Tab-separated table of C-alpha atoms and ligand atoms in Angstrom:
chain	number	residue	atom	x	y	z
A	1	MET	CA	-6.845	-17.990	29.825
A	2	ASN	CA	-5.936	-14.443	30.822
A	3	VAL	CA	-8.839	-11.967	30.661
A	4	GLU	CA	-8.550	-8.201	31.044
A	5	ARG	CA	-10.772	-5.195	30.478
A	6	THR	CA	-9.976	-1.776	29.039
A	7	LYS	CA	-11.798	1.106	27.393
A	8	VAL	CA	-10.068	1.035	23.993
A	9	ALA	CA	-8.194	-1.959	22.559
A	10	ILE	CA	-5.775	-0.840	19.852
A	11	VAL	CA	-4.568	-3.390	17.312
A	12	GLY	CA	-1.158	-2.461	15.876
A	13	ALA	CA	1.792	-0.422	17.148
A	14	GLY	CA	2.596	1.542	14.020
A	15	PRO	CA	2.368	5.343	14.053
A	16	SER	CA	-1.446	5.365	14.121
A	17	GLY	CA	-1.853	2.885	17.000
A	18	LEU	CA	0.945	4.386	19.081
A	19	LEU	CA	-0.174	7.986	18.594
A	20	LEU	CA	-3.798	7.081	19.334
A	21	GLY	CA	-2.719	5.294	22.520
A	22	ARG	CA	-0.676	8.286	23.585
A	23	LEU	CA	-3.435	10.845	22.870
A	24	LEU	CA	-5.958	8.692	24.767
A	25	GLU	CA	-3.565	8.453	27.698
A	26	ARG	CA	-3.367	12.270	27.740
A	27	HIS	CA	-7.186	12.311	27.965
A	28	GLY	CA	-7.086	9.788	30.813
A	29	ILE	CA	-8.658	7.018	28.709
A	30	GLU	CA	-7.140	3.629	29.444
A	31	ASN	CA	-6.116	1.567	26.461
A	32	VAL	CA	-4.149	-1.540	25.542
A	33	ILE	CA	-2.029	-1.889	22.382
A	34	ILE	CA	-1.651	-5.352	20.853
A	35	GLU	CA	1.132	-5.736	18.253
A	36	ASN	CA	2.132	-8.933	16.496
A	37	ARG	CA	5.781	-7.967	15.851
A	38	SER	CA	8.683	-7.275	18.209
A	39	ARG	CA	9.526	-3.779	19.398
A	40	GLU	CA	12.891	-3.964	17.613
A	41	TYR	CA	11.187	-4.873	14.342
A	42	CYS	CA	8.728	-1.953	14.631
A	43	GLU	CA	11.522	0.482	15.463
A	44	SER	CA	13.675	-0.517	12.530
A	45	ARG	CA	10.951	-0.406	9.858
A	46	ILE	CA	12.046	2.312	7.430
A	47	ARG	CA	9.160	4.145	5.847
A	48	ALA	CA	7.911	7.727	5.653
A	49	GLY	CA	9.722	10.875	6.747
A	50	ILE	CA	7.852	14.068	5.780
A	51	LEU	CA	5.590	15.528	8.468
A	52	GLU	CA	2.863	18.067	7.877
A	53	GLN	CA	2.385	20.774	10.490
A	54	VAL	CA	-0.770	18.999	11.712
A	55	THR	CA	1.248	15.847	12.423
A	56	ARG	CA	4.013	17.779	14.124
A	57	ASP	CA	1.462	19.637	16.263
A	58	ALA	CA	-0.170	16.337	17.279
A	59	LEU	CA	3.193	14.909	18.350
A	60	THR	CA	3.829	18.088	20.340
A	61	GLU	CA	0.382	17.850	21.945
A	62	ALA	CA	1.174	14.232	22.772
A	63	GLY	CA	4.363	15.348	24.547
A	64	VAL	CA	6.686	13.315	22.304
A	65	ALA	CA	8.268	16.030	20.162
A	66	ASP	CA	11.424	16.929	22.127
A	67	ARG	CA	13.777	15.047	19.808
A	68	LEU	CA	11.737	16.059	16.777
A	69	GLU	CA	12.211	19.713	17.771
A	70	ARG	CA	15.983	19.196	18.037
A	71	GLU	CA	16.634	16.919	15.079
A	72	GLY	CA	13.781	17.551	12.633
A	73	MET	CA	14.689	19.550	9.539
A	74	VAL	CA	12.161	22.225	8.561
A	75	HIS	CA	11.698	22.576	4.797
A	76	GLY	CA	9.925	25.532	3.223
A	77	GLY	CA	10.001	24.249	-0.355
A	78	ILE	CA	10.694	21.470	-2.823
A	79	TYR	CA	12.443	21.299	-6.180
A	80	LEU	CA	10.938	19.930	-9.372
A	81	ASN	CA	13.484	18.694	-11.922
A	82	PHE	CA	12.613	18.001	-15.548
A	83	ASN	CA	14.156	18.523	-18.969
A	84	GLY	CA	17.524	19.037	-17.231
A	85	GLN	CA	16.195	22.115	-15.401
A	86	ARG	CA	15.551	22.576	-11.681
A	87	HIS	CA	12.648	24.692	-10.434
A	88	HIS	CA	11.965	25.734	-6.867
A	89	ILE	CA	8.445	25.708	-5.383
A	90	PRO	CA	8.596	28.013	-2.317
A	91	MET	CA	5.820	26.371	-0.330
A	92	ASP	CA	6.213	28.608	2.706
A	93	GLU	CA	5.812	31.804	0.633
A	94	LEU	CA	2.834	30.321	-1.203
A	95	THR	CA	0.978	29.168	1.923
A	96	GLY	CA	1.501	32.002	4.367
A	97	GLY	CA	4.522	30.469	6.065
A	98	ARG	CA	3.582	26.789	6.308
A	99	CYS	CA	6.343	24.187	6.103
A	100	VAL	CA	6.975	20.452	6.440
A	101	THR	CA	9.433	18.739	8.791
A	102	VAL	CA	11.783	15.955	7.750
A	103	TYR	CA	11.908	13.373	10.573
A	104	GLY	CA	11.865	9.602	10.036
A	105	GLN	CA	8.817	7.501	10.850
A	106	SER	CA	11.099	5.039	12.656
A	107	GLU	CA	12.198	7.893	14.965
A	108	ILE	CA	8.563	8.789	15.709
A	109	VAL	CA	7.866	5.160	16.561
A	110	LYS	CA	10.906	5.081	18.884
A	111	ASP	CA	9.769	8.293	20.610
A	112	LEU	CA	6.238	6.940	21.091
A	113	PHE	CA	7.499	3.603	22.454
A	114	ALA	CA	9.766	5.438	24.915
A	115	ALA	CA	6.876	7.625	26.095
A	116	ARG	CA	4.637	4.592	26.603
A	117	GLU	CA	7.369	2.748	28.441
A	118	ALA	CA	7.782	5.749	30.746
A	119	THR	CA	4.108	5.747	31.759
A	120	GLY	CA	3.834	1.966	31.905
A	121	ALA	CA	0.678	1.943	29.770
A	122	PRO	CA	0.081	-1.624	28.570
A	123	ILE	CA	1.476	-2.760	25.231
A	124	VAL	CA	1.869	-6.343	24.056
A	125	PHE	CA	4.511	-7.326	21.490
A	126	GLU	CA	4.728	-10.522	19.460
A	127	ALA	CA	1.079	-11.390	20.050
A	128	GLU	CA	0.170	-14.481	18.010
A	129	ASP	CA	-3.082	-15.266	16.198
A	130	VAL	CA	-4.667	-11.904	16.955
A	131	SER	CA	-8.412	-11.962	16.240
A	132	LEU	CA	-11.454	-9.758	16.865
A	133	ASP	CA	-14.808	-10.911	18.133
A	134	GLY	CA	-18.061	-9.555	19.557
A	135	ILE	CA	-18.248	-6.586	17.186
A	136	ASP	CA	-21.799	-7.440	16.107
A	137	ASN	CA	-23.221	-7.501	19.640
A	138	ASP	CA	-21.184	-4.498	20.840
A	139	GLU	CA	-19.117	-6.584	23.255
A	140	PRO	CA	-15.834	-6.289	21.401
A	141	VAL	CA	-12.934	-8.447	22.386
A	142	VAL	CA	-9.416	-8.883	21.027
A	143	ARG	CA	-7.977	-12.385	21.404
A	144	TYR	CA	-4.349	-13.383	21.058
A	145	ARG	CA	-1.819	-15.906	22.293
A	146	LEU	CA	1.428	-15.020	24.015
A	147	GLY	CA	3.994	-17.545	25.234
A	148	GLY	CA	1.454	-20.354	24.834
A	149	VAL	CA	-1.190	-18.562	26.982
A	150	GLU	CA	-4.524	-17.423	25.500
A	151	HIS	CA	-5.487	-13.803	26.224
A	152	GLU	CA	-8.715	-11.818	25.884
A	153	VAL	CA	-8.960	-8.028	26.035
A	154	HIS	CA	-12.565	-6.857	26.491
A	155	ALA	CA	-13.117	-3.219	25.533
A	156	ASP	CA	-15.761	-0.603	24.810
A	157	TYR	CA	-14.162	0.056	21.426
A	158	ILE	CA	-11.537	-1.475	19.150
A	159	ALA	CA	-9.252	0.709	17.029
A	160	GLY	CA	-7.952	-1.222	14.026
A	161	CYS	CA	-4.561	0.425	13.463
A	162	ASP	CA	-2.952	-2.666	11.986
A	163	GLY	CA	-1.992	-1.424	8.540
A	164	PHE	CA	-2.952	-2.575	5.057
A	165	HIS	CA	-2.282	-6.282	5.751
A	166	GLY	CA	-3.889	-6.341	9.213
A	167	ILE	CA	-6.960	-8.265	10.358
A	168	SER	CA	-9.268	-5.440	11.485
A	169	ARG	CA	-10.641	-4.467	8.082
A	170	ASP	CA	-11.571	-8.087	7.387
A	171	ALA	CA	-13.413	-8.270	10.729
A	172	MET	CA	-16.121	-6.060	9.228
A	173	PRO	CA	-18.991	-8.023	7.612
A	174	ASP	CA	-18.516	-9.140	4.009
A	175	GLY	CA	-19.777	-6.491	1.620
A	176	TYR	CA	-20.202	-3.859	4.354
A	177	GLN	CA	-17.393	-1.670	3.039
A	178	GLN	CA	-16.982	-0.194	-0.391
A	179	LEU	CA	-13.412	-0.687	-1.616
A	180	TYR	CA	-11.696	1.689	-4.044
A	181	LEU	CA	-8.423	0.543	-5.596
A	182	ARG	CA	-6.025	1.846	-8.227
A	183	GLU	CA	-2.781	0.069	-9.031
A	184	TYR	CA	0.097	1.708	-10.890
A	185	PRO	CA	2.429	0.229	-13.500
A	186	PHE	CA	5.514	1.196	-11.495
A	187	ALA	CA	7.122	0.880	-8.063
A	188	TRP	CA	9.790	2.768	-6.101
A	189	LEU	CA	13.198	1.341	-5.383
A	190	GLY	CA	14.325	3.143	-2.224
A	191	ILE	CA	17.792	3.305	-0.700
A	192	MET	CA	19.148	4.698	2.532
A	193	ALA	CA	22.704	5.996	2.099
A	194	SER	CA	25.267	7.149	4.663
A	195	VAL	CA	26.088	10.395	2.942
A	196	ALA	CA	25.146	13.999	3.591
A	197	PRO	CA	22.213	15.081	1.394
A	198	SER	CA	23.312	16.756	-1.842
A	199	THR	CA	20.408	19.190	-1.569
A	200	ASP	CA	18.843	21.467	1.049
A	201	GLU	CA	15.272	20.454	0.097
A	202	LEU	CA	13.686	17.438	-1.612
A	203	ILE	CA	14.175	17.054	-5.363
A	204	TYR	CA	11.339	15.406	-7.336
A	205	ALA	CA	12.627	14.526	-10.811
A	206	GLN	CA	10.680	13.546	-13.904
A	207	HIS	CA	12.802	11.885	-16.601
A	208	PRO	CA	12.166	9.608	-19.617
A	209	ASN	CA	14.010	6.808	-17.723
A	210	GLY	CA	11.544	7.236	-14.865
A	211	PHE	CA	10.925	9.257	-11.734
A	212	ALA	CA	13.624	9.899	-9.089
A	213	LEU	CA	13.479	11.522	-5.657
A	214	HIS	CA	16.227	12.853	-3.440
A	215	SER	CA	14.991	12.943	0.147
A	216	MET	CA	16.892	12.705	3.424
A	217	ARG	CA	16.606	11.623	7.038
A	218	SER	CA	19.307	13.739	8.711
A	219	ALA	CA	22.360	15.882	7.979
A	220	SER	CA	24.339	12.693	7.332
A	221	VAL	CA	21.757	10.276	5.890
A	222	SER	CA	20.204	10.518	2.422
A	223	ARG	CA	17.044	8.718	1.284
A	224	LEU	CA	16.788	8.270	-2.481
A	225	TYR	CA	14.282	6.599	-4.769
A	226	ILE	CA	13.994	5.620	-8.412
A	227	GLN	CA	10.974	4.416	-10.326
A	228	VAL	CA	11.245	0.743	-11.345
A	229	ASP	CA	8.948	-1.901	-12.798
A	230	PRO	CA	6.668	-3.349	-10.057
A	231	ASN	CA	7.767	-6.875	-11.017
A	232	ASP	CA	11.453	-6.027	-10.840
A	233	ASP	CA	13.693	-7.866	-8.398
A	234	ILE	CA	15.955	-5.952	-6.016
A	235	ALA	CA	18.692	-8.481	-6.910
A	236	ASN	CA	18.808	-6.872	-10.366
A	237	TRP	CA	19.891	-3.573	-8.867
A	238	SER	CA	23.508	-3.269	-7.797
A	239	ASP	CA	24.367	-0.125	-5.857
A	240	ALA	CA	26.347	1.119	-8.859
A	241	ARG	CA	23.339	0.701	-11.167
A	242	ILE	CA	21.085	2.591	-8.740
A	243	TRP	CA	23.528	5.503	-8.416
A	244	GLU	CA	23.935	5.627	-12.190
A	245	GLN	CA	20.172	6.072	-12.644
A	246	LEU	CA	19.985	8.647	-9.856
A	247	HIS	CA	22.712	10.691	-11.570
A	248	ILE	CA	20.979	10.495	-14.951
A	249	ARG	CA	17.450	11.239	-13.757
A	250	MET	CA	18.284	14.185	-11.483
A	251	ALA	CA	20.998	15.755	-13.652
A	252	THR	CA	21.079	19.513	-13.940
A	253	ASP	CA	23.929	21.900	-14.737
A	254	GLY	CA	26.176	22.880	-11.833
A	255	TRP	CA	24.830	20.298	-9.376
A	256	THR	CA	26.549	17.160	-8.076
A	257	LEU	CA	24.937	14.143	-6.454
A	258	HIS	CA	27.232	12.739	-3.764
A	259	GLU	CA	27.354	8.961	-3.363
A	260	GLY	CA	27.797	7.029	-0.122
A	261	PRO	CA	27.462	3.506	1.286
A	262	VAL	CA	23.981	2.059	0.787
A	263	THR	CA	22.695	0.744	4.128
A	264	GLU	CA	19.230	-0.399	3.037
A	265	LYS	CA	17.409	-1.003	-0.229
A	266	SER	CA	13.978	-2.338	-1.098
A	267	ILE	CA	11.209	-2.102	-3.690
A	268	LEU	CA	7.915	-0.520	-2.662
A	269	PRO	CA	4.815	-1.375	-4.726
A	270	MET	CA	2.456	1.488	-5.340
A	271	ARG	CA	-1.297	1.626	-5.035
A	272	SER	CA	-4.163	3.880	-4.064
A	273	PHE	CA	-6.795	2.282	-1.833
A	274	VAL	CA	-9.709	3.449	0.305
A	275	ALA	CA	-12.159	1.304	2.313
A	276	THR	CA	-15.358	3.081	3.411
A	277	PRO	CA	-16.919	3.585	5.892
A	278	MET	CA	-14.131	3.446	8.459
A	279	ARG	CA	-16.416	2.385	11.294
A	280	TYR	CA	-18.552	-0.676	11.956
A	281	ARG	CA	-20.349	-0.433	15.318
A	282	SER	CA	-17.596	-0.478	17.983
A	283	LEU	CA	-14.749	-1.092	15.492
A	284	PHE	CA	-12.909	1.915	14.025
A	285	LEU	CA	-10.225	1.708	11.333
A	286	ALA	CA	-7.377	4.243	11.195
A	287	GLY	CA	-4.332	4.770	8.991
A	288	ASP	CA	-3.198	2.219	6.432
A	289	ALA	CA	-5.853	-0.241	7.650
A	290	ALA	CA	-8.373	1.968	5.832
A	291	HIS	CA	-6.390	3.685	3.073
A	292	ILE	CA	-3.122	3.678	1.124
A	293	VAL	CA	-1.629	6.358	-1.102
A	294	PRO	CA	1.332	6.259	-3.478
A	295	PRO	CA	4.180	8.044	-1.653
A	296	ALA	CA	4.839	10.888	-4.140
A	297	GLY	CA	2.609	13.217	-2.100
A	298	ALA	CA	4.184	12.190	1.259
A	299	LYS	CA	0.721	11.668	2.730
A	300	GLY	CA	0.564	8.099	4.177
A	301	LEU	CA	1.924	8.816	7.629
A	302	ASN	CA	0.200	12.193	7.806
A	303	LEU	CA	-3.203	10.698	7.003
A	304	ALA	CA	-2.665	8.062	9.681
A	305	ALA	CA	-1.930	10.813	12.210
A	306	ALA	CA	-4.962	12.875	11.111
A	307	ASP	CA	-7.297	9.879	11.540
A	308	VAL	CA	-6.223	9.240	15.107
A	309	ILE	CA	-6.355	12.924	16.039
A	310	VAL	CA	-10.036	12.907	15.015
A	311	LEU	CA	-10.655	9.557	16.719
A	312	ALA	CA	-8.928	10.547	19.957
A	313	HIS	CA	-11.005	13.720	20.219
A	314	ALA	CA	-14.218	11.800	19.475
A	315	LEU	CA	-13.419	9.217	22.160
A	316	ALA	CA	-12.463	11.931	24.642
A	317	ASP	CA	-15.829	13.582	24.010
A	318	ARG	CA	-17.621	10.271	24.422
A	319	TYR	CA	-16.005	9.610	27.813
A	320	SER	CA	-16.217	13.165	29.138
A	321	SER	CA	-19.721	14.175	28.003
A	322	GLY	CA	-21.303	10.925	26.875
A	323	SER	CA	-21.814	12.390	23.393
A	324	GLU	CA	-21.363	9.945	20.519
A	325	THR	CA	-21.592	12.639	17.831
A	326	GLY	CA	-17.846	12.662	17.227
A	327	LEU	CA	-17.757	8.892	16.890
A	328	ASP	CA	-20.732	8.963	14.534
A	329	GLU	CA	-19.015	11.589	12.384
A	330	TYR	CA	-15.564	9.985	12.517
A	331	SER	CA	-15.633	8.243	9.159
A	332	ASP	CA	-17.098	11.155	7.186
A	333	ARG	CA	-14.759	13.686	8.771
A	334	CYS	CA	-11.697	11.613	7.979
A	335	LEU	CA	-12.804	10.673	4.494
A	336	ARG	CA	-13.045	14.247	3.221
A	337	ARG	CA	-9.390	14.763	4.097
A	338	ILE	CA	-8.445	11.300	2.849
A	339	TRP	CA	-9.988	11.841	-0.577
A	340	ARG	CA	-8.226	15.196	-0.910
A	341	ALA	CA	-4.930	13.468	-0.141
A	342	GLN	CA	-5.842	10.609	-2.467
A	343	HIS	CA	-6.351	13.046	-5.311
A	344	PHE	CA	-3.153	14.959	-4.559
A	345	SER	CA	-1.082	11.773	-4.303
A	346	TRP	CA	-2.526	10.427	-7.567
A	347	TRP	CA	-1.950	13.816	-9.252
A	348	MET	CA	1.693	14.040	-8.130
A	349	THR	CA	2.213	10.423	-9.204
A	350	GLN	CA	0.887	10.874	-12.720
A	351	MET	CA	2.692	14.213	-13.158
A	352	LEU	CA	6.099	12.846	-12.138
A	353	HIS	CA	6.277	9.218	-13.280
A	354	THR	CA	7.004	7.830	-16.692
A	355	ASN	CA	4.090	5.614	-17.633
A	356	PRO	CA	5.369	2.900	-19.985
A	357	SER	CA	2.024	2.700	-21.784
A	358	GLU	CA	1.528	6.463	-22.169
A	359	ASP	CA	1.386	7.701	-25.764
A	360	ALA	CA	3.118	10.801	-27.169
A	361	TYR	CA	0.000	12.902	-26.545
A	362	GLY	CA	-0.034	11.919	-22.865
A	363	GLN	CA	3.663	12.738	-22.552
A	364	GLN	CA	3.040	16.256	-23.883
A	365	LEU	CA	0.207	16.751	-21.370
A	366	GLN	CA	2.533	15.687	-18.573
A	367	ARG	CA	5.221	18.139	-19.671
A	368	SER	CA	2.636	20.914	-19.984
A	369	GLN	CA	1.421	20.236	-16.433
A	370	LEU	CA	4.962	20.429	-15.037
A	371	GLU	CA	5.668	23.667	-16.899
A	372	TYR	CA	2.404	25.163	-15.655
A	373	VAL	CA	3.151	24.308	-12.015
A	374	CYS	CA	6.594	25.897	-12.353
A	375	SER	CA	5.411	29.068	-14.114
A	376	SER	CA	2.002	29.865	-12.614
A	377	THR	CA	1.695	31.092	-9.025
A	378	ALA	CA	-1.872	29.779	-8.866
A	379	ALA	CA	-0.818	26.278	-9.935
A	380	ALA	CA	2.214	26.243	-7.616
A	381	LYS	CA	0.045	27.449	-4.764
A	382	SER	CA	-2.327	24.524	-5.192
A	383	LEU	CA	0.577	22.065	-5.078
A	384	ALA	CA	2.074	23.828	-2.044
A	385	GLU	CA	-1.195	23.974	-0.100
A	386	ASN	CA	-1.756	20.254	-0.515
A	387	TYR	CA	1.870	19.284	0.105
A	388	VAL	CA	2.180	21.130	3.426
A	389	GLY	CA	-1.216	19.665	4.319
A	390	LEU	CA	-4.633	21.110	4.874
A	391	ALA	CA	-5.712	21.929	8.388
A	392	ILE	CA	-8.067	19.222	9.618
A	393	GLU	CA	-11.081	21.542	9.770
A	394	GLN	CA	-10.230	23.048	6.359
A	395	ALA	CA	-10.461	19.616	4.779
A	396	VAL	CA	-13.506	18.438	6.680
A	397	SER	CA	-15.773	21.471	6.409
A	398	ALA	CA	-18.175	21.390	3.481
B	401	FAD	C1	7.889	0.273	2.572
B	401	FAD	C2	7.036	1.495	2.827
B	401	FAD	C3	7.546	2.763	2.577
B	401	FAD	C4	6.772	3.904	2.803
B	401	FAD	N1	7.277	5.129	2.501
B	401	FAD	C5	6.507	6.209	2.699
B	401	FAD	C6	6.983	7.495	2.406
B	401	FAD	O1	8.105	7.661	1.946
B	401	FAD	N2	6.160	8.554	2.635
B	401	FAD	C7	4.892	8.404	3.173
B	401	FAD	O2	4.185	9.379	3.425
B	401	FAD	N3	4.424	7.196	3.444
B	401	FAD	C8	5.189	6.106	3.232
B	401	FAD	N4	4.705	4.901	3.524
B	401	FAD	C9	3.389	4.843	4.131
B	401	FAD	C10	3.460	5.085	5.650
B	401	FAD	O3	4.613	4.494	6.172
B	401	FAD	C11	2.200	4.506	6.261
B	401	FAD	O4	1.115	5.271	5.774
B	401	FAD	C12	2.186	4.483	7.789
B	401	FAD	O5	3.109	3.526	8.269
B	401	FAD	C13	0.796	4.156	8.305
B	401	FAD	O6	0.843	3.921	9.687
B	401	FAD	P1	-0.142	2.876	10.354
B	401	FAD	O7	0.184	2.886	11.805
B	401	FAD	O8	-1.527	3.135	9.940
B	401	FAD	O9	0.227	1.453	9.714
B	401	FAD	P2	1.584	0.595	9.873
B	401	FAD	O10	2.760	1.493	9.971
B	401	FAD	O11	1.537	-0.413	8.785
B	401	FAD	O12	1.416	-0.109	11.277
B	401	FAD	C14	0.550	-1.202	11.473
B	401	FAD	C15	1.028	-2.003	12.660
B	401	FAD	O13	0.125	-3.083	12.893
B	401	FAD	C16	0.855	-4.280	13.095
B	401	FAD	N5	-0.011	-5.413	12.724
B	401	FAD	C17	-0.305	-5.875	11.493
B	401	FAD	N6	-1.121	-6.920	11.578
B	401	FAD	C18	-1.359	-7.130	12.884
B	401	FAD	C19	-2.108	-8.087	13.608
B	401	FAD	N7	-2.798	-9.060	12.969
B	401	FAD	N8	-2.134	-8.017	14.945
B	401	FAD	C20	-1.439	-7.055	15.615
B	401	FAD	N9	-0.685	-6.125	14.977
B	401	FAD	C21	-0.651	-6.169	13.625
B	401	FAD	C22	2.073	-4.114	12.207
B	401	FAD	O14	3.141	-4.969	12.603
B	401	FAD	C23	2.396	-2.637	12.428
B	401	FAD	O15	3.225	-2.433	13.532
B	401	FAD	C24	5.457	3.762	3.288
B	401	FAD	C25	4.931	2.494	3.531
B	401	FAD	C26	5.697	1.361	3.282
B	401	FAD	C27	5.084	0.000	3.519
């Protein structure tokens, strides 16, 4: 048995666990990250790619934004496409100059791993049978097995950053949390393609065949999505069939979608989920461990970052002044921002997707909403303000 002691044990090396570990390091708070997958697996997981200013600022504060500064693509707007027409929403003009940055989640994870490697802060990969104990008597411990040897990490606090399918949420007592769940009758089929983006900013398209999105990861890599049935099988979708639907759903006069080799494709189910409160005694949940949003609002990664910014500051306060106020307020502070993002993500989802069970009346409401957003400055401003992301204090103050 190998036993060690730290201040904060972090379960999971996704964006939330890695960023929390890095921010704590900057505050001089020792921490250990325990991850059940390999580093290579974590680095190659293709997921989000739109960063709010708050997320970008946190990565800068964490000292891991050099490559992001060089390679990230700043976008001041998005396009909405419906009825064969393309409309521009100038988010920067509508929000006093605020923008988003396109930079892949896998690149953020690589940057955070490299920074941790450089400092030598402890991180365990491929930990088996990870479990939590001692939460009830405030002597928290994370147990795992590595190479046949049992390990225990004793800590003051545990941060459950282990995603939607992790073990931390279930370590809270039965019935302690209230769970909110909404499932949607559609999923996204996403592809990565080795072709320069056919657009300067993201295109969100609503079409009777279903939603489509043209995003990107770099000047030579496009990320594209189409709405599919959640029970559909990726085997049913040849590359040619996917491109055909992308052409149809995003069509507008005078614009051409360029095709390229598809390097990755998968189907992403869609749900909204929140588990409250996000703290039980010495156990704190952050990121997807506590909440999931459908990706139309580009909020998942940004919410994960916002949680750990709040948590890192609360822990820094606890260790520097002894005050537990920040820790006590952690869940409520995060949840105000989370529910705002939940609403925005749900709203974007229902405005842009084709619901197979929607009646003709509902379809007219959807069209009216799209037309309103594209013709009213007030409506566009609301979309823009939420899309670029609210400042943390703006969302948390009553
Ligand atoms: C396929 C996919 C596509 C997505 N696309 C988008 C998008 O386009 N836009 C957007 O905004 N959001 C998107 N998201 C959401 C976004 O990626 C997440 O919100 C973000 O990854 C949350 O980060 P996290 O660190 O909280 O959780 P995760 O990234 O899930 O990280 C959790 C980590 O914990 C580890 N772990 C799990 N269980 C254990 C255990 N028992 N012990 C130890 N470690 C464990 C996991 O291996 C993982 O490394 C997508 C999500 C998925 C799944």
